Coordinates of C-alpha atoms in Angstrom, one line a residue:
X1 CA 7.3 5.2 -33.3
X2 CA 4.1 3.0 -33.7
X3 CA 1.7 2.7 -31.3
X4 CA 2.8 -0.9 -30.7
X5 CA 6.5 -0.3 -30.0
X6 CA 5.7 2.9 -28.1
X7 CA 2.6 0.5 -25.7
X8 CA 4.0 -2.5 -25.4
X9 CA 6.8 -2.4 -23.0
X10 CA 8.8 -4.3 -24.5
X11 CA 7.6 -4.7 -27.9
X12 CA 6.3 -8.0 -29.0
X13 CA 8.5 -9.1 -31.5
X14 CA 11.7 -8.3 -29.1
X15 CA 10.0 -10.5 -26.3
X16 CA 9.5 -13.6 -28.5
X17 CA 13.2 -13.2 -29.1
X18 CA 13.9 -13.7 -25.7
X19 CA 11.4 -15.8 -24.7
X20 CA 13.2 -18.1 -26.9
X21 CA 16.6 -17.7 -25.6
X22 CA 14.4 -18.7 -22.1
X23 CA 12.2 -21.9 -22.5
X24 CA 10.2 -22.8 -19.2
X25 CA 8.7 -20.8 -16.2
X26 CA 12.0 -20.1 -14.1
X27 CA 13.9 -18.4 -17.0
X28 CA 11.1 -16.5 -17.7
X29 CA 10.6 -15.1 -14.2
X30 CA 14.7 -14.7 -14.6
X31 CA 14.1 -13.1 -17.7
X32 CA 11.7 -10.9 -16.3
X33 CA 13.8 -10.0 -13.1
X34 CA 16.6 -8.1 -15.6
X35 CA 14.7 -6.9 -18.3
X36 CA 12.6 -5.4 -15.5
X37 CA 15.5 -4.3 -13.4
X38 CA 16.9 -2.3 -16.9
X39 CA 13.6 -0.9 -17.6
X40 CA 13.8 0.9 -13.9
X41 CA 16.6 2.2 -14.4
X42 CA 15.9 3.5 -17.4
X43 CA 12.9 5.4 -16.8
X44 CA 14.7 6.9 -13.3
X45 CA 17.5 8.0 -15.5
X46 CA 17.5 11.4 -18.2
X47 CA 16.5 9.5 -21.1
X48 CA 13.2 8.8 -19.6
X49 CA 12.1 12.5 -20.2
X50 CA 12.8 11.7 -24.1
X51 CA 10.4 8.6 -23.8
X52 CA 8.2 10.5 -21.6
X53 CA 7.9 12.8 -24.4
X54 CA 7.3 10.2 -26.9
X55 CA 4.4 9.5 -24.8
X56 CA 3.0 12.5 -24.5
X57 CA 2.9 12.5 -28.3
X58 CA 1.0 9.5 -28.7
X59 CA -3.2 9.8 -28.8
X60 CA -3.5 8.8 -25.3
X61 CA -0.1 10.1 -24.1
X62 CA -1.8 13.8 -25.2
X63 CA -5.2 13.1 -23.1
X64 CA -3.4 11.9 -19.8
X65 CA -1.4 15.3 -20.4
X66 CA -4.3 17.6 -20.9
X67 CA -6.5 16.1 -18.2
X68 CA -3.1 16.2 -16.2
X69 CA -2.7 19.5 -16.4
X70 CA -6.9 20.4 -15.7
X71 CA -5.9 18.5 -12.0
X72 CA -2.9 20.2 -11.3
X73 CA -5.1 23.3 -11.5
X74 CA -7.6 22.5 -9.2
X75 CA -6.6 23.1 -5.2
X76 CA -5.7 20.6 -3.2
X77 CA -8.0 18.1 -2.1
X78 CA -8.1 18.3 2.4
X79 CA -10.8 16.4 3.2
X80 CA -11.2 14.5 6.5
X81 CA -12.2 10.9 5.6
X82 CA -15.9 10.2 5.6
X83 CA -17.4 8.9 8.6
X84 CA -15.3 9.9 11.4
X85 CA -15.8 8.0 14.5
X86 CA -15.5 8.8 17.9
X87 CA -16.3 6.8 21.3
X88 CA -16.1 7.4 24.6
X89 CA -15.9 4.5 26.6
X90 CA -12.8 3.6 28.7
X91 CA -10.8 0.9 27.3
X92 CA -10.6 -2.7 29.2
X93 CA -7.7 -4.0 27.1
X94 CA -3.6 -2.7 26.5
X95 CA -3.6 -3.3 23.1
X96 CA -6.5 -4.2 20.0
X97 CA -4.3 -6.4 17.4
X98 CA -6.0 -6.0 13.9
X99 CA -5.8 -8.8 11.1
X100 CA -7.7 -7.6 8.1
X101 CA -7.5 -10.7 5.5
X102 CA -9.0 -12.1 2.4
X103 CA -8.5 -14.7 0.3
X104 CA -5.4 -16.0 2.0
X105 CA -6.5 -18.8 4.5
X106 CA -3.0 -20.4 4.5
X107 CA -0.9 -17.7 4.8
X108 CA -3.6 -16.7 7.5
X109 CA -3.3 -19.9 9.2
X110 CA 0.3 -19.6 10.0
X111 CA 0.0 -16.5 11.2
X112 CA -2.3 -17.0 13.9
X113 CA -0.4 -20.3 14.4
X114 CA 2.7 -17.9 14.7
X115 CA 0.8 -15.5 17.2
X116 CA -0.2 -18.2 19.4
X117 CA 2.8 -18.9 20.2
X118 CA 3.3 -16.3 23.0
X119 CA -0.3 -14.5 23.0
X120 CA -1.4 -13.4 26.0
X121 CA -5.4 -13.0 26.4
X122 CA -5.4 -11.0 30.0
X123 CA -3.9 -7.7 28.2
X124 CA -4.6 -8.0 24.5
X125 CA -7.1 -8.8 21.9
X126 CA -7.3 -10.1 18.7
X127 CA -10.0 -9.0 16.0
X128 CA -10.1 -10.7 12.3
X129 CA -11.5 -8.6 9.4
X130 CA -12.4 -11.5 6.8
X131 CA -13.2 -9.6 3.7
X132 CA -15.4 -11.0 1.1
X133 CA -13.2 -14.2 0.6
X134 CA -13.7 -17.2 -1.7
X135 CA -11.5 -19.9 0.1
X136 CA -11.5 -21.7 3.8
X137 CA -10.7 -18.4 5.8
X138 CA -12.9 -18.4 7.9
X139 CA -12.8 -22.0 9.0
X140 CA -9.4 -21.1 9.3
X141 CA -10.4 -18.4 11.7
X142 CA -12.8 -21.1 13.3
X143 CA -10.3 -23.8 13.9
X144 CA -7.6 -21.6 15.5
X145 CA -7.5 -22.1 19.3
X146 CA -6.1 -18.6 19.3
X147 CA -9.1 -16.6 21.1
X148 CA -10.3 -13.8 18.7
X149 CA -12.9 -11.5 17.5
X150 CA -14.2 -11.7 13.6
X151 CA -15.7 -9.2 11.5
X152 CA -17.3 -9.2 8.4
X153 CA -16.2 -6.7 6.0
X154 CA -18.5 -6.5 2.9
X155 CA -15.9 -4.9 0.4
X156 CA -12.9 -5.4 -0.9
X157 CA -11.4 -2.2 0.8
X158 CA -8.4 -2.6 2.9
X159 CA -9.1 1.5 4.5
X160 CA -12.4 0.3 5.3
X161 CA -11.5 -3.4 6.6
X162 CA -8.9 -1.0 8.8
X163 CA -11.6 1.3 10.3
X164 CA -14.1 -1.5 11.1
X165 CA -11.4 -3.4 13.1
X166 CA -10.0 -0.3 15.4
X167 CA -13.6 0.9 15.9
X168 CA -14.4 -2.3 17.5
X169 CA -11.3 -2.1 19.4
X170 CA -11.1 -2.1 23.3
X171 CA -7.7 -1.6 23.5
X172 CA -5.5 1.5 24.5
X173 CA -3.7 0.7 21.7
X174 CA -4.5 -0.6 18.1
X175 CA -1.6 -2.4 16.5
X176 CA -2.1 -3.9 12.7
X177 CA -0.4 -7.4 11.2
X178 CA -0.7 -8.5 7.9
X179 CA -2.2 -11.7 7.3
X180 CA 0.8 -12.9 5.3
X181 CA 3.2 -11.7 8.3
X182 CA 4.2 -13.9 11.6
X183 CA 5.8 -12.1 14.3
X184 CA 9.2 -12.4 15.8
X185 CA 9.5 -12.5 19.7
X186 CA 8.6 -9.8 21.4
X187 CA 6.7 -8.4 18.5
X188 CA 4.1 -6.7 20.2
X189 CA 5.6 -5.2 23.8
X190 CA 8.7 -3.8 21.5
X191 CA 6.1 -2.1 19.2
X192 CA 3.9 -0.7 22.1
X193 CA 7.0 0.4 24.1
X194 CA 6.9 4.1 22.7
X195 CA 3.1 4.7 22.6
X196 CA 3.4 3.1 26.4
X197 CA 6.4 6.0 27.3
X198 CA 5.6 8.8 25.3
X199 CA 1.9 10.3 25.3
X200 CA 3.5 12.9 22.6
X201 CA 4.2 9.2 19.9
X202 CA 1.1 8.6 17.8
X203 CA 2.3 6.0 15.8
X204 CA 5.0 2.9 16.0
X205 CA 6.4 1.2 13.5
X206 CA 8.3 -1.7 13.2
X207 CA 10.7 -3.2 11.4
X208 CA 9.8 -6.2 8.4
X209 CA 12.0 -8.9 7.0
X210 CA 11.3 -11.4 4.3
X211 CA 9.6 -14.6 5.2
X212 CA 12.8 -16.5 6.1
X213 CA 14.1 -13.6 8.1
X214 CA 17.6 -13.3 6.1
X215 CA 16.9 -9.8 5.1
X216 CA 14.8 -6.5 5.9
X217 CA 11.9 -5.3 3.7
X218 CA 11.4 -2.4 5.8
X219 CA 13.4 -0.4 8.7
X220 CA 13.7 3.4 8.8
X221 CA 11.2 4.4 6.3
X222 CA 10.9 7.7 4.7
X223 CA 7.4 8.8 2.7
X224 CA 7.3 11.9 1.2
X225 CA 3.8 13.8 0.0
X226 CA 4.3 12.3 -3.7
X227 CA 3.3 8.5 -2.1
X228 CA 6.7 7.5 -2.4
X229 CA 9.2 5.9 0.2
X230 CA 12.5 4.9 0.6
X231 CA 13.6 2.8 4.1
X232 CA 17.1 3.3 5.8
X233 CA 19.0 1.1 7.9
X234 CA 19.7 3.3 10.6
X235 CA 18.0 6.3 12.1
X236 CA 20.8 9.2 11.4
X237 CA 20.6 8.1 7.5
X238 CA 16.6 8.6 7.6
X239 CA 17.2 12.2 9.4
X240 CA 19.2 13.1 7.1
X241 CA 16.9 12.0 4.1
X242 CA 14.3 13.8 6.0
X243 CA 16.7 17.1 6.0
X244 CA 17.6 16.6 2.7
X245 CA 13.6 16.7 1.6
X246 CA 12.2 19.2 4.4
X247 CA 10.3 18.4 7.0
X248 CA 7.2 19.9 4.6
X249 CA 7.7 17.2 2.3
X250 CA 9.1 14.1 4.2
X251 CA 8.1 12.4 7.4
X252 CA 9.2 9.2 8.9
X253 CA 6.0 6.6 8.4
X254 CA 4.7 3.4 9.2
X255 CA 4.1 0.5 7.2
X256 CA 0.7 -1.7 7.6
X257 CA 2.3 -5.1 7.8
X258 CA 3.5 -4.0 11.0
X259 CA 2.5 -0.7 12.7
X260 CA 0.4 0.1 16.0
X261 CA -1.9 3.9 16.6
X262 CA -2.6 5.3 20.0
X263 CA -6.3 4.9 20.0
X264 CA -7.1 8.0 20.9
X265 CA -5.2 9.1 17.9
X266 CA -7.3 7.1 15.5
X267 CA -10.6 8.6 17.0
X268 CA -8.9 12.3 16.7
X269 CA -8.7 12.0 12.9
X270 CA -11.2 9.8 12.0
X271 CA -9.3 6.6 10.8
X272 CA -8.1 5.1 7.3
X273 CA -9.7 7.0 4.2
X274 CA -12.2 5.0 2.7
X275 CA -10.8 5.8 -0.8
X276 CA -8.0 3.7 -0.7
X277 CA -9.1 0.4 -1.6
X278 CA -5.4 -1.0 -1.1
X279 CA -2.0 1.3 -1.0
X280 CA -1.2 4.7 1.2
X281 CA -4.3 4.3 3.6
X282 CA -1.5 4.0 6.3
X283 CA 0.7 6.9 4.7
X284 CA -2.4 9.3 4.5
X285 CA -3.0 8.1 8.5
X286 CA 0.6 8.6 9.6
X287 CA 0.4 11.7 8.2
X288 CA -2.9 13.3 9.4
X289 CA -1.2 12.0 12.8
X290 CA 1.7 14.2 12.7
X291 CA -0.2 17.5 11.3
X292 CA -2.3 17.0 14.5
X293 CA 0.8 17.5 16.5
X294 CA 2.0 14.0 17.5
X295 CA 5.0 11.8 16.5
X296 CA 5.9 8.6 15.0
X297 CA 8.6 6.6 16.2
X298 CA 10.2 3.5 15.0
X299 CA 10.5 0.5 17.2
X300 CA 13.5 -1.0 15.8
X301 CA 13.1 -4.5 18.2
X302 CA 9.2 -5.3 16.9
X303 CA 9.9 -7.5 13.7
X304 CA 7.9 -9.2 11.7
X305 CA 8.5 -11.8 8.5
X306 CA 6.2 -11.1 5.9
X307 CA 5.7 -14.0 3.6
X308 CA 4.4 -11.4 1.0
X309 CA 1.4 -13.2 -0.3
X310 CA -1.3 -12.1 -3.3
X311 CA -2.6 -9.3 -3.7
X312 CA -3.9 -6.4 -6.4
X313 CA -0.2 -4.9 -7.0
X314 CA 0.9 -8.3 -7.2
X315 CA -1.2 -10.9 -9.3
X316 CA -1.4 -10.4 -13.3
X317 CA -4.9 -8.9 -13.8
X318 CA -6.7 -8.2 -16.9
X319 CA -9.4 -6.2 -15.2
X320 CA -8.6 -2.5 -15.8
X321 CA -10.5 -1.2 -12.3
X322 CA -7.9 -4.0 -10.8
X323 CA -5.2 -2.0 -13.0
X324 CA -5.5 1.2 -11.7
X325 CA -5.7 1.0 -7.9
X326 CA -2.8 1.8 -6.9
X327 CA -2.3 4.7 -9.5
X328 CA -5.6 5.9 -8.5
X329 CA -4.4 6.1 -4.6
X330 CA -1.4 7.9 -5.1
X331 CA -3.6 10.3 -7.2
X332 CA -5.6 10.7 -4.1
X333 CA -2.9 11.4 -1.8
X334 CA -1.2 13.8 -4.1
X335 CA -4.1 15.9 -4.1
X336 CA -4.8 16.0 -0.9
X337 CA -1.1 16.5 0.8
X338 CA 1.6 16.8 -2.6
X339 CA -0.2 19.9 -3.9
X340 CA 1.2 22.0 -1.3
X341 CA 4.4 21.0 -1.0
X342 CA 6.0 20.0 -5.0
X343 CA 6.0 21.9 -8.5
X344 CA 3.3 20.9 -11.4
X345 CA 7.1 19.8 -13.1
X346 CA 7.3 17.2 -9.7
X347 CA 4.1 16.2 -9.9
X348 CA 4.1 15.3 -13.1
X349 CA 7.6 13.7 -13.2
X350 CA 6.5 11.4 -10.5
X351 CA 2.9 10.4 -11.5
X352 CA 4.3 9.3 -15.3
X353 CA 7.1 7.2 -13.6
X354 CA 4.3 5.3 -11.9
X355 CA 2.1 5.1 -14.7
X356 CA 5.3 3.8 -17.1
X357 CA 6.3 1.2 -14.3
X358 CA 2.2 -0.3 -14.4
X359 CA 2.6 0.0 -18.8
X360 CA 5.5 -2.4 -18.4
X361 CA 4.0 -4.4 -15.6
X362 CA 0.8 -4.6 -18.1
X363 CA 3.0 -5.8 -21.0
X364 CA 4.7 -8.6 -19.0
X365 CA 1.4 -9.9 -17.2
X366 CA 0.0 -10.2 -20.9
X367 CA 2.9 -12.3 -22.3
X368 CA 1.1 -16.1 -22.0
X369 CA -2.6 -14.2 -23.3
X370 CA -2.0 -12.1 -26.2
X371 CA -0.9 -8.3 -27.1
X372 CA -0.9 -5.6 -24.2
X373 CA -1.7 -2.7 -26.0
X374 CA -5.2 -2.8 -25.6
X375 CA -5.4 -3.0 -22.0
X376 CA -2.3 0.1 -22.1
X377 CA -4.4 1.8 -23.9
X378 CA -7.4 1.6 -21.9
X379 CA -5.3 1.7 -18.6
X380 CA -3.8 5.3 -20.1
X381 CA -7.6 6.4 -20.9
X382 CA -8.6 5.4 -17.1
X383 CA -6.1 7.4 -15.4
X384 CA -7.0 10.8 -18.0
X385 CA -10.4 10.4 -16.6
X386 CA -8.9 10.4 -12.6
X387 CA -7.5 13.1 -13.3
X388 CA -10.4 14.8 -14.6
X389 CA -12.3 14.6 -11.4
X390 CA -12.0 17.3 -8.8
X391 CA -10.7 14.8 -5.9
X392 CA -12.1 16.9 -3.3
X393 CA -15.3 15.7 -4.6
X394 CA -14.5 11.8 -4.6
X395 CA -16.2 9.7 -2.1
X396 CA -16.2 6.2 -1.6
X397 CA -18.8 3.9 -2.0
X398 CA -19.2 2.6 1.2
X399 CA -19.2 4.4 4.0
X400 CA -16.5 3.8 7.2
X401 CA -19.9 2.7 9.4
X402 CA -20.5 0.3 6.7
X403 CA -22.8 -2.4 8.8
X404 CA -20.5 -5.4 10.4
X405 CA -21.5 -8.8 12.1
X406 CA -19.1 -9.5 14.9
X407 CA -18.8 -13.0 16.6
X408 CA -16.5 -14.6 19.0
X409 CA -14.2 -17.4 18.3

């Protein structure tokens, strides 16, 4: 097998073929749905541990193995996140509701349009992070009549544009929204109802449906200490999945676009992990919650719709440190909480299906610019050289405390 049909998922000359069974944008992107659908199911079934072999074989397929192996060695990485924050002055508000956004002024527009709707400024506040951002956000931000706080977050660093908006929080409660998400009636009271009741609940989560509310995105949702998760309609079904796993591997979490932490909780283990620059921060927070003894609960009534804007797992990018974010997360997580719990053989299993899912991802981005294999290659050499790095020893660049500028609205 050459390095070309091996890389390029799927091979180049087989696309053309189809590309020209499927002239124009919308039967590409239909083109793309079920070859990509197929290519799932392939590499969850058997016969991907025959191409997962193939891989290893290959140059680069042999370095992610080796430096794979020289991780899965190494202990577990348990390290608090940097920066841990605590303060001690009685909160004035019920609940802190955190935006963090960049780079999406309309979809952040209707949100806040969305919120204003039933907002009510005598027991709540409302704090935007704007992250570095190159369009109109924060006029956006300045035009809403919605009253709120905004902080500047210097990086784009979704753990970090976390911690800087529940550390300026004067809530009891700090409750997050995605800037791409509106919320239904009743969002808020339903998602604060069983921090309110229950001193023992850490976390809430709620439930998410697509933008046009005909479906769910998100209801019962299981994580396990791999960085995976699978959502369940009803509660007995995610007990069961939980059962099925062990409690030591599988806990019921929280998603970002719609979740809300007991503030004391946040200040007890320090917040978001700076290392996550986007994908698990809230995993790796629901689940230092629960090992310090309290619970998450889901709050089936709070729902949001979440128009699913852009964003570094979703936009075609040719820049490899783009390429390997969310790979590099679920590296971190694994080695500070998967370690423990799976086998080398689990570890392994589920890291390849991730890195085989962003190979395919690569070759279909690079369909209008040219040949993927180079940036498969390159992506394959990046991940070796994760894995070479004793994660305990990882830190981010900027700090949690990184300096803000807060204003009012």
């Amino acid at each position: 097998m050459s390095e070309i049909d091996l890389l390029g998922i799927p091979s180049r000359r087989r696309l053309g073929r189809m590309l020209e069974l499927c002239r124009g944008f919308a039967g590409i992107n239909r083109l793309q749905r079920v070859h990509r659908k197929r290519f799932r199911g392939l590499i969850q079934s058997p016969a991907r541990d025959g191409f997962i072999r193939k891989l290893m074989d290959h140059e680069c397929g042999r370095e992610f193995r080796a430096a794979l192996e020289e991780w899965m060695g190494k202990p577990p990485a348990l390290s608090s996140p940097a920066g841990a924050y605590s303060r001690h002055e009685s909160p004035t508000r019920r609940c802190s509701v955190v935006i963090n956004t960049v780079d999406r002024g309309n979809d952040l527009r209707l949100t806040l349009e969305a919120m204003r709707k039933s907002w009510d400024a005598d027991q709540d506040e409302l704090i935007v992070v704007l992250g570095p951002t190159g369009d109109d956000s924060e006029e956006v931000i300045h035009r809403s009549t919605l009253p709120c706080r905004l902080i500047h977050c210097a990086e784009r660093n979704l753990a970090i544009s976390r911690n800087l908006g529940w550390q300026a929080a004067n809530g009891r409660h700090v409750a997050f929204i995605d800037d791409d998400a509106s919320p239904a009636e009743g969002w808020l009271d339903s998602l604060l109802e069983p921090l309110e009741h229950d001193s023992q609940t850490g976390v809430s989560a709620g439930f998410v449906l697509d933008g046009e509310g005909r479906r769910f995105l998100n209801q019962y949702v299981v994580a396990d200490r791999l960085g995976g998760a699978t959502w369940f309609e009803d509660a007995p079904a995610a007990r069961a999945k939980i059962e099925e796993l062990g409690s030591n591997r599988a806990f019921l979490t929280a998603t970002g676009c719609n979740m809300a932490f007991r503030r004391s909780v946040l200040d007890q283990i320090g917040g978001f992990d700076p290392f996550y620059r986007y994908f698990l921060e809230e995993t790796d927070a629901v689940l230092r919650a629960l090992s310090e003894g309290f619970r998450c609960v889901a709050a089936p009534s709070s729902r949001v719709f979440h128009r699913l804007g852009g964003n570094l797992a979703r936009n075609p990018t040719f820049e490899l440190e783009n390429r390997t974010v969310v790979i590099r997360s679920q590296i971190h997580y694994i080695g500070k909480f998967g370690k423990s719990a799976f086998s080398p053989a689990e570890i392994e299993s589920c890291l390849w299906q991730r890195a085989l899912l962003d190979l395919e991802k690569i070759a279909w981005d690079c369909v209008p610019t040219g040949h993927p294999v180079d940036l498969q290659v390159r992506y394959l050499q990046a991940i070796a050289g994760e894995f070479r790095l004793d994660s305990s020893l990882k830190t981010s660049s900027v700090s949690a405390h990184s300096p803000i500028t807060i204003s009012a609205n």
